[in-house]
Coordinates of C-alpha atoms in Angstrom, one line a residue:
X1 CA 3.3 28.5 50.9
X2 CA 1.7 26.8 48.2
X3 CA -0.7 23.7 48.6
X4 CA -0.2 20.1 47.5
X5 CA -2.6 20.5 44.5
X6 CA -0.5 23.6 43.1
X7 CA 2.8 21.6 43.6
X8 CA 1.2 18.8 41.8
X9 CA 0.0 20.9 38.8
X10 CA 3.3 22.6 38.7
X11 CA 5.2 19.2 38.2
X12 CA 2.7 17.8 36.0
X13 CA 2.7 20.9 33.5
X14 CA 6.7 20.7 33.9
X15 CA 6.8 16.8 32.9
X16 CA 4.3 17.4 30.0
X17 CA 6.4 20.2 28.8
X18 CA 9.3 18.2 28.6
X19 CA 7.9 15.2 27.1
X20 CA 5.9 17.3 24.2
X21 CA 9.9 18.6 23.5
X22 CA 11.4 15.2 23.3
X23 CA 8.6 14.2 21.0
X24 CA 9.3 17.1 18.6
X25 CA 12.9 16.4 18.7
X26 CA 12.3 12.7 17.9
X27 CA 10.2 14.1 14.9
X28 CA 12.9 16.1 14.1
X29 CA 15.6 13.6 14.0
X30 CA 13.9 11.5 11.1
X31 CA 11.7 14.2 9.4
X32 CA 14.2 14.5 6.2
X33 CA 15.2 10.7 6.3
X34 CA 14.3 8.9 2.6
X35 CA 11.9 6.2 2.9
X36 CA 12.6 5.1 -0.6
X37 CA 13.8 1.6 -1.8
X38 CA 13.5 -0.4 -5.1
X39 CA 10.9 -2.8 -5.7
X40 CA 10.8 -5.6 -8.4
X41 CA 7.6 -6.6 -9.7
X42 CA 6.5 -9.0 -12.5
X43 CA 3.2 -10.7 -13.4
X44 CA 3.1 -14.4 -14.1
X45 CA -0.6 -15.2 -15.1
X46 CA -2.9 -12.5 -16.5
X47 CA -7.0 -13.2 -17.3
X48 CA -9.7 -11.0 -17.7
X49 CA -13.5 -12.1 -17.4
X50 CA -16.8 -10.4 -18.2
X51 CA -19.1 -11.3 -15.4
X52 CA -22.4 -9.8 -13.9
X53 CA -22.3 -7.1 -11.0
X54 CA -24.8 -8.0 -8.6
X55 CA -25.8 -4.5 -7.9
X56 CA -29.3 -2.9 -8.9
X57 CA -28.2 -2.2 -12.8
X58 CA -27.1 -6.0 -13.3
X59 CA -25.0 -5.1 -16.1
X60 CA -21.6 -7.0 -16.8
X61 CA -18.2 -5.8 -15.7
X62 CA -14.6 -6.9 -16.4
X63 CA -13.0 -8.9 -13.6
X64 CA -9.2 -9.3 -14.1
X65 CA -7.0 -11.9 -12.3
X66 CA -3.2 -11.6 -11.7
X67 CA -0.6 -13.7 -10.3
X68 CA 2.4 -11.9 -9.4
X69 CA 6.0 -12.0 -8.1
X70 CA 7.4 -9.2 -5.7
X71 CA 10.6 -8.7 -4.4
X72 CA 11.9 -5.9 -2.1
X73 CA 13.8 -5.3 1.2
X74 CA 12.1 -3.0 3.5
X75 CA 14.5 -3.3 6.5
X76 CA 16.3 -0.1 5.8
X77 CA 13.2 1.6 6.0
X78 CA 13.0 0.9 9.9
X79 CA 14.5 3.3 12.2
X80 CA 14.0 4.0 16.0
X81 CA 10.9 6.4 15.1
X82 CA 9.0 3.6 12.8
X83 CA 6.4 1.5 14.6
X84 CA 5.3 -0.1 11.2
X85 CA 4.8 0.0 7.7
X86 CA 1.4 -0.4 6.0
X87 CA 2.5 -2.0 2.5
X88 CA 0.1 -2.4 -0.5
X89 CA 0.4 -3.1 -4.2
X90 CA -1.5 -0.8 -6.5
X91 CA -2.8 -1.2 -10.2
X92 CA -3.1 2.0 -12.3
X93 CA -4.8 2.2 -15.8
X94 CA -7.0 4.3 -17.9
X95 CA -10.3 3.5 -19.5
X96 CA -12.2 5.7 -21.9
X97 CA -14.7 6.6 -18.7
X98 CA -12.0 7.5 -16.4
X99 CA -8.8 9.1 -17.2
X100 CA -7.4 7.2 -14.4
X101 CA -8.1 4.1 -12.2
X102 CA -6.4 2.9 -9.2
X103 CA -7.2 -0.5 -7.4
X104 CA -5.5 -2.0 -4.1
X105 CA -4.7 -5.8 -5.1
X106 CA -2.8 -6.8 -2.1
X107 CA -1.5 -5.3 1.1
X108 CA 0.4 -6.1 4.3
X109 CA 1.1 -4.5 7.7
X110 CA 5.0 -5.2 9.0
X111 CA 5.8 -4.3 12.5
X112 CA 9.2 -3.4 13.8
X113 CA 11.2 -6.7 14.3
X114 CA 9.0 -8.9 11.8
X115 CA 10.8 -10.1 8.5
X116 CA 10.9 -7.3 6.2
X117 CA 12.0 -9.0 2.9
X118 CA 9.0 -9.6 0.6
X119 CA 10.1 -12.4 -1.8
X120 CA 6.7 -13.4 -3.1
X121 CA 6.3 -15.9 -5.7
X122 CA 3.2 -16.9 -8.0
X123 CA 1.1 -14.7 -5.4
X124 CA -2.8 -14.2 -6.1
X125 CA -4.1 -10.9 -5.4
X126 CA -5.8 -10.1 -2.1
X127 CA -8.8 -8.1 -3.4
X128 CA -10.9 -8.3 -6.6
X129 CA -9.4 -6.5 -9.9
X130 CA -13.1 -4.8 -10.7
X131 CA -13.5 -2.5 -13.4
X132 CA -16.8 -0.8 -13.5
X133 CA -17.3 -1.1 -17.2
X134 CA -15.1 -3.1 -19.8
X135 CA -12.3 -1.4 -19.4
X136 CA -9.3 -4.2 -18.9
X137 CA -10.1 -6.4 -22.0
X138 CA -7.3 -5.2 -24.4
X139 CA -6.2 -2.5 -21.8
X140 CA -2.1 -2.3 -23.0
X141 CA -1.1 0.4 -20.4
X142 CA -1.7 -1.3 -16.9
X143 CA 0.9 -0.6 -14.2
X144 CA 1.9 -2.3 -10.9
X145 CA 3.6 -0.4 -8.2
X146 CA 4.2 -0.9 -4.5
X147 CA 3.6 1.7 -2.2
X148 CA 3.7 2.0 2.0
X149 CA 2.4 4.3 4.9
X150 CA 5.2 4.7 7.4
X151 CA 3.7 4.9 10.9
X152 CA 6.1 6.8 12.9
X153 CA 6.2 7.1 16.8
X154 CA 6.1 10.9 16.5
X155 CA 5.6 12.7 13.1
X156 CA 4.3 12.7 9.7
X157 CA 2.5 9.8 8.2
X158 CA 4.1 9.6 4.8
X159 CA 2.7 7.8 1.8
X160 CA 6.0 6.4 -0.4
X161 CA 6.0 4.8 -3.7
X162 CA 8.8 2.3 -4.2
X163 CA 11.3 2.9 -6.8
X164 CA 10.1 0.8 -10.1
X165 CA 6.9 0.1 -11.7
X166 CA 5.8 -3.0 -13.7
X167 CA 3.8 -2.5 -17.0
X168 CA 1.6 -5.3 -18.6
X169 CA -1.5 -5.7 -20.8
X170 CA -4.7 -7.5 -20.4
X171 CA -5.6 -10.0 -23.4
X172 CA -8.0 -9.1 -26.0
X173 CA -10.2 -12.0 -25.5
X174 CA -12.2 -13.1 -22.5
X175 CA -11.2 -16.2 -20.3
X176 CA -13.9 -18.8 -20.2
X177 CA -12.4 -20.2 -16.6
X178 CA -9.8 -19.0 -13.8
X179 CA -7.6 -21.8 -14.1

């Protein structure tokens, strides 16, 4: 007959095969689910300053300051295969030096069971809005949009953009203070 180790190996291999099959079925059950939802964004206060960059070059670069409002309901995105959402706000603009610039200004991790309705008023950015030059002053085509990564129990890790963007422009003059 078979030894104890042979029987244990057979049971373990069968258990792992069944677990892999169930995990794949979990992935298949939500692979075609649409994780899009609308988001409303608005800027309240927009300032730009020209400040020194304390790197080796010591040149001055533009630093933008934003205050924004955001409203979106992310509750419909949660299903039984979603562990958490990594949500972040992106600013996108073009300059003479670079045809596309993207900066993450704010982020948040929303776990399953947390309040997934984001109703933020007069929020400051979490991260600095630096430009590697002078591309913010007078820039008339800056867009804000919300994006998120869906962290599943099993399957793909999609990066989804919200429905809706907000366009704004920076002032033509540098601000003296951040007031």
